[in-house]
Structure formats: C-alpha cells, structure tokens
mmCIF file of C-alpha atoms in Angstrom:
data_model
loop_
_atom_site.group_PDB
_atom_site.id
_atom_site.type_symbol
_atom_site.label_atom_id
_atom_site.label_comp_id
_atom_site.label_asym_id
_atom_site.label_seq_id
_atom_site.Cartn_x
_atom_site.Cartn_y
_atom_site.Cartn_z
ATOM 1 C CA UNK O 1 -0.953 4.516 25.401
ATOM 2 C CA UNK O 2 -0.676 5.955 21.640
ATOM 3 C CA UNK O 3 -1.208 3.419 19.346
ATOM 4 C CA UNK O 4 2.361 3.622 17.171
ATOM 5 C CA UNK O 5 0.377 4.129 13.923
ATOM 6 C CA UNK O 6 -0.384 7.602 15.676
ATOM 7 C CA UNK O 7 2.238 8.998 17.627
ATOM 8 C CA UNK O 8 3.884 11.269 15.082
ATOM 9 C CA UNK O 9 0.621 12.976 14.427
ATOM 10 C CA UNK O 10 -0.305 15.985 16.244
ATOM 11 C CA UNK O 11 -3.422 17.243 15.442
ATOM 12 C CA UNK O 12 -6.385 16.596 17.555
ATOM 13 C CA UNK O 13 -9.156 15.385 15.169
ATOM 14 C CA UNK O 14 -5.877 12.770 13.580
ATOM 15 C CA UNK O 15 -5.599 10.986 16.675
ATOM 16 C CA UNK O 16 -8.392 9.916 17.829
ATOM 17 C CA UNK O 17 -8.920 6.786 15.624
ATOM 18 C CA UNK O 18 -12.716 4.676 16.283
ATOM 19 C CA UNK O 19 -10.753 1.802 16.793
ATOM 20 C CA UNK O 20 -11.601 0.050 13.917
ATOM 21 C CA UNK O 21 -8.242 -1.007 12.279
ATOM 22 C CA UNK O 22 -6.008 -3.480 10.882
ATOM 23 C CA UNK O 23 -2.936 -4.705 10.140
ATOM 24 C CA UNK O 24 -1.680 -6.698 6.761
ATOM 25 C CA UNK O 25 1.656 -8.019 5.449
ATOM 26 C CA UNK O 26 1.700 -9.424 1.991
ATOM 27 C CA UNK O 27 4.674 -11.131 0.661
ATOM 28 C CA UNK O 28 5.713 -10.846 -3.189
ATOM 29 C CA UNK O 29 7.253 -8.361 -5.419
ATOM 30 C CA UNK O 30 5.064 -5.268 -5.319
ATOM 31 C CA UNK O 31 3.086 -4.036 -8.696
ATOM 32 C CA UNK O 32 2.911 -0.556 -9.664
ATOM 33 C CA UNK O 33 -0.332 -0.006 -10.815
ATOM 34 C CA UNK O 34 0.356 2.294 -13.381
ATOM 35 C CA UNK O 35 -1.792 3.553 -16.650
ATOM 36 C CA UNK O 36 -4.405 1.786 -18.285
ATOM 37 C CA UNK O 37 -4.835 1.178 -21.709
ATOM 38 C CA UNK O 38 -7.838 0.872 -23.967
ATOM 39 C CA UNK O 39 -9.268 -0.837 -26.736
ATOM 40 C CA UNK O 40 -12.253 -1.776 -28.649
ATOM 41 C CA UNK O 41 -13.709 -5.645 -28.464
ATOM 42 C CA UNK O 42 -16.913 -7.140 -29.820
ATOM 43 C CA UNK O 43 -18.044 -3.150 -29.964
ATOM 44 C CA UNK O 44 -17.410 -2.575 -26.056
ATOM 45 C CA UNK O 45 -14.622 -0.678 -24.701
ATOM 46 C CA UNK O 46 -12.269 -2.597 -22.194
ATOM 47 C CA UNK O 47 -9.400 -0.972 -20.023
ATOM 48 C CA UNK O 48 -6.969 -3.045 -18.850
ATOM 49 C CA UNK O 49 -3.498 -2.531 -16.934
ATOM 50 C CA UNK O 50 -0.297 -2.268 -18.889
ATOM 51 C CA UNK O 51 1.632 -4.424 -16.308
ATOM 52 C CA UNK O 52 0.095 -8.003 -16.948
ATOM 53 C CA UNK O 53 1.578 -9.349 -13.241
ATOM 54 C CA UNK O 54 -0.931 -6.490 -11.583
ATOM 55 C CA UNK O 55 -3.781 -8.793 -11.819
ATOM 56 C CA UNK O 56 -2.073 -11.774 -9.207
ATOM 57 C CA UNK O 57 -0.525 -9.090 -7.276
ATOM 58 C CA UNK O 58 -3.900 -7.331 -6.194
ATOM 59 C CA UNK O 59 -5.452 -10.420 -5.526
ATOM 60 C CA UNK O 60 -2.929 -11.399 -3.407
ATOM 61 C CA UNK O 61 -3.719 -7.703 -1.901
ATOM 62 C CA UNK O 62 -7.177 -7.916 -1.939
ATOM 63 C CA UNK O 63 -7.188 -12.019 -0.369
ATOM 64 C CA UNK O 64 -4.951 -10.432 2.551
ATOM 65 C CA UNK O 65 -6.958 -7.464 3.441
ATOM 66 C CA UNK O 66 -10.364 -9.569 3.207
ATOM 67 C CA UNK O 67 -8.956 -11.968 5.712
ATOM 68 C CA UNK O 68 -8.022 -9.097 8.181
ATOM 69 C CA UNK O 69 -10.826 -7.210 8.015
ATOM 70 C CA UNK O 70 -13.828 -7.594 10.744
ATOM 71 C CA UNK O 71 -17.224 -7.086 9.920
ATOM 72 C CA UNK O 72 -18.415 -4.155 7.549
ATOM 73 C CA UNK O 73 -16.808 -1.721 5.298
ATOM 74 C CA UNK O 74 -15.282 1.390 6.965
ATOM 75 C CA UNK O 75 -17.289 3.986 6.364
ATOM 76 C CA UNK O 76 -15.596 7.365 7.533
ATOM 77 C CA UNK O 77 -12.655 8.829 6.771
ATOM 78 C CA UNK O 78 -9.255 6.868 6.979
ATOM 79 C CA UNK O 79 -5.626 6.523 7.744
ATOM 80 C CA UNK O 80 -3.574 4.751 5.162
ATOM 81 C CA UNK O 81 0.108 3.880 6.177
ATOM 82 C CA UNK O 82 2.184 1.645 3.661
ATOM 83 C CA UNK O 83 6.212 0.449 3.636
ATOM 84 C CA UNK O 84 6.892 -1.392 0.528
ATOM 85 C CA UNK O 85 9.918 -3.778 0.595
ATOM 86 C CA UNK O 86 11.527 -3.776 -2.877
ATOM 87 C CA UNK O 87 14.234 -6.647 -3.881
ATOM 88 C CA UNK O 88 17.522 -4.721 -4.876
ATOM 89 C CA UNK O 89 18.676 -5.115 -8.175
ATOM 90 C CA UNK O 90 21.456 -7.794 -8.929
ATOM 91 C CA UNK O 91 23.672 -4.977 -10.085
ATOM 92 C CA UNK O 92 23.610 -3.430 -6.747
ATOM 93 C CA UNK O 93 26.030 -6.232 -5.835
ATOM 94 C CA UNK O 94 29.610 -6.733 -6.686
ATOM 95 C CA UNK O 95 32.089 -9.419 -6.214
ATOM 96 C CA UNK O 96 32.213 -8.445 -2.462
ATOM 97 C CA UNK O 97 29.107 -7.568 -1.191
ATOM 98 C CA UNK O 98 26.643 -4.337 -1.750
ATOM 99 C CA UNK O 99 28.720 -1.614 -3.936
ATOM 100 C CA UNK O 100 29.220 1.426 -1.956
ATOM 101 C CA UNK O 101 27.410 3.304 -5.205
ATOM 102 C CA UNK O 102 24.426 0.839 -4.485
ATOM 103 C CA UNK O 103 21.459 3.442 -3.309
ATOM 104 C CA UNK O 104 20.679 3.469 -0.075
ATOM 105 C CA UNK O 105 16.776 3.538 -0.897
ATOM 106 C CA UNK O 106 14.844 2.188 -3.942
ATOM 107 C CA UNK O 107 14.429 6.038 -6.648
ATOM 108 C CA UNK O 108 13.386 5.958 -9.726
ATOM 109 C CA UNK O 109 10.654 5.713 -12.133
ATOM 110 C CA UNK O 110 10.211 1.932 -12.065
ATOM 111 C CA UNK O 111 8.633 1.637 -8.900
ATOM 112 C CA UNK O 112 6.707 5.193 -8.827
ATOM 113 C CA UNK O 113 5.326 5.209 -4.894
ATOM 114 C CA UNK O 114 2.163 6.400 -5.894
ATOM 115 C CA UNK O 115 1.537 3.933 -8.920
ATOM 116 C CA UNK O 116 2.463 0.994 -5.548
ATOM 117 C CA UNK O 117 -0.167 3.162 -3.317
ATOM 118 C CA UNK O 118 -2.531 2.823 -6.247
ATOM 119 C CA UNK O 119 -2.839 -0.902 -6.212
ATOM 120 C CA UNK O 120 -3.720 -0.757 -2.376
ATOM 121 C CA UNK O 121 -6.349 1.915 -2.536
ATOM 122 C CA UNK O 122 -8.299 -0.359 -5.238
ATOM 123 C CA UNK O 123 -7.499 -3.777 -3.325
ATOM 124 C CA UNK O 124 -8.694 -2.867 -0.108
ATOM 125 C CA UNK O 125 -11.701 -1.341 -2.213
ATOM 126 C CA UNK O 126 -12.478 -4.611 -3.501
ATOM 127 C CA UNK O 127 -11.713 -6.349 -0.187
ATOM 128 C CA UNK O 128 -14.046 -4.506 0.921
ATOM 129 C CA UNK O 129 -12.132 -2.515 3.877
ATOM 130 C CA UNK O 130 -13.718 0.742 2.626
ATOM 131 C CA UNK O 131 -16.729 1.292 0.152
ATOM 132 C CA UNK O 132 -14.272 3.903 -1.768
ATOM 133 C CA UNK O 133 -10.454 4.886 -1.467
ATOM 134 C CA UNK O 134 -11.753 8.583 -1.690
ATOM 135 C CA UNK O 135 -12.206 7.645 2.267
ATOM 136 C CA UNK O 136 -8.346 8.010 3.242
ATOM 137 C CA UNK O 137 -7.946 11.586 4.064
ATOM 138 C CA UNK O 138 -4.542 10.952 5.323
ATOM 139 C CA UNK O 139 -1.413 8.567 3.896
ATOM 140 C CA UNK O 140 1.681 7.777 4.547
ATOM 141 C CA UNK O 141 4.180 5.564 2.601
ATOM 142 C CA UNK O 142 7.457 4.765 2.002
ATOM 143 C CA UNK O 143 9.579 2.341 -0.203
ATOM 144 C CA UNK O 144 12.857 0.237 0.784
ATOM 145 C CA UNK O 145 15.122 -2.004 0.173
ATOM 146 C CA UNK O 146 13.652 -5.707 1.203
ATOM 147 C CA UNK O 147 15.982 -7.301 3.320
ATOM 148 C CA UNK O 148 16.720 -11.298 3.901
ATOM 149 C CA UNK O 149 14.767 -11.720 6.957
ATOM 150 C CA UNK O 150 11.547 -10.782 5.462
ATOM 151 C CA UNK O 151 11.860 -10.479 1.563
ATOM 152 C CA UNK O 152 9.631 -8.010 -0.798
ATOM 153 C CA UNK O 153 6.902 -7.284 0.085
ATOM 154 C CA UNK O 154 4.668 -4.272 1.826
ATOM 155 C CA UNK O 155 3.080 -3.828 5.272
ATOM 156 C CA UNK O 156 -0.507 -2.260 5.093
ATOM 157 C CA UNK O 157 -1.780 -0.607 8.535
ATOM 158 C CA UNK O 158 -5.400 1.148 7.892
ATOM 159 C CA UNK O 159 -7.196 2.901 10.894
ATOM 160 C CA UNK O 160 -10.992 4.620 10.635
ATOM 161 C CA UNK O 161 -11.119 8.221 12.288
ATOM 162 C CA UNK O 162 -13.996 8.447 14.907
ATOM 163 C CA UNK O 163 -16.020 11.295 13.438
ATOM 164 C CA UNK O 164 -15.771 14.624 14.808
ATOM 165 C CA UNK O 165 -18.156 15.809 17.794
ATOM 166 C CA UNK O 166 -21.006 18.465 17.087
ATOM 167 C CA UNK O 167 -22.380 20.624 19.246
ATOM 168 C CA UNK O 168 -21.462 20.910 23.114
#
C-alpha cells in the first residue's frame, strides 16, 4: 500500500521513500521566521530574528522533532510536507457566528508560508533530522484556519528518498 504522504506523486524516483520517516504535531501559534537583523556588540556582529516569540516557538519545533526522530541524521535527499493551523482573527467573527466575508483560508503578508516553512527547515536542522535543510528536494505546505478540535498549530511529516540505483 502507498504510504498517504506519497500517493499524489507520480514520478518514479519520488516514491520510493528508504523508509526512514516521521511524523510531528506541535501545538502553539506558528512563528514566521522572517528577516534578521544586525548589529554590532562588544566589536562582534550578532544577527538576531525580528520576531522575539521565534526563539520559544523553534524550540518547541526543534524539542518535537528530536523526540520523533530515530537514530542518525538523514542524510539523502528529503520530502518535506507541512499544514500549519492558524487561529482566525477575532474580527472574523460577528455577533452570530463566522461573517460570511471571513476568508475561507488564512492570505496575507502576516503569516508569509515560506517565512512558517523557514522555521521548520532550521528546527529540524538543529534537531538534528537532517545535517542541512538544503536536503529537501521536494515540499509541500499549506496554511489554514485552526479549528476547535485541535487548535494552532502545524503537522510536520518528513520522509528520506532511497537513493537512486546505478548501473544494471
């Protein structure tokens, strides 16, 4: 049987996965990780994030993936798949429920999808899932509305490729 994670791709070398995967939810509001800014300190140069709740919200990242992972860093290429459960906005809401104007899916600057895949790449980094988020040669991700059952939050699936065969 196809593994979910899989079934929508269709070329041969994408689904044939080494087997060595996992699967993470992490609760809390989800932290673009957007630009970093610079200054001078004691003569050395620091960078730091310009969203000061980053820092909890990768460790949380990073403590989740550590726990899931088995064994050593991937080491071959890999398949990233994210969904990001936003919380909607208090003025989506109106005296009687959601607002028919209320957007159907979280667009928008504020929560730029690739600033949210940004944090992952680096988490799992320092989680040590992969020696270097250069490895994911293929990612998917997507960004919703959280609902009550589960709250924000984002679901992290990551799968290593098997390499590709040489020769006969």
């Amino acid at each position: 049987m196809t593994e979910p994670m899989f079934a929508e791709l269709t070329r041969p070398a994408d689904v044939r996965p080494s087997g060595r995967k996992l699967s993470v939810r992490v609760a809390g509001i989800p932290i673009p990780q957007g630009s970093m800014r610079g200054f001078v300190r004691g003569g050395h140069a620091v960078l730091t994030s310009d969203n000061p709740r980053l820092r909890s919200w990768r460790n949380d990242l990073a403590a989740a993936l550590f726990a899931a992972r088995e064994g050593l860093p991937m080491t071959g290429a890999v398949v990233l798949k994210v969904w990001f459960w936003l919380p909607r906005p208090a003025s989506h809401y109106g005296r009687h429920g959601l607002l028919p104007s209320a957007p159907a899916r979280p667009i928008g600057a504020r929560d730029d999808l690739d600033k949210l895949v940004r944090a992952i790449g680096d988490a799992a980094t320092v989680a040590g899932v992969w020696r270097d988020d250069g490895q994911v040669v293929d990612c998917h991700s997507s960004k919703n509305w959280a609902v009550p059952e589960w709250g924000p939050g984002v679901l992290i699936k990551i799968a290593e490729m098997a390499s590709p065969k040489v020769g006969p």
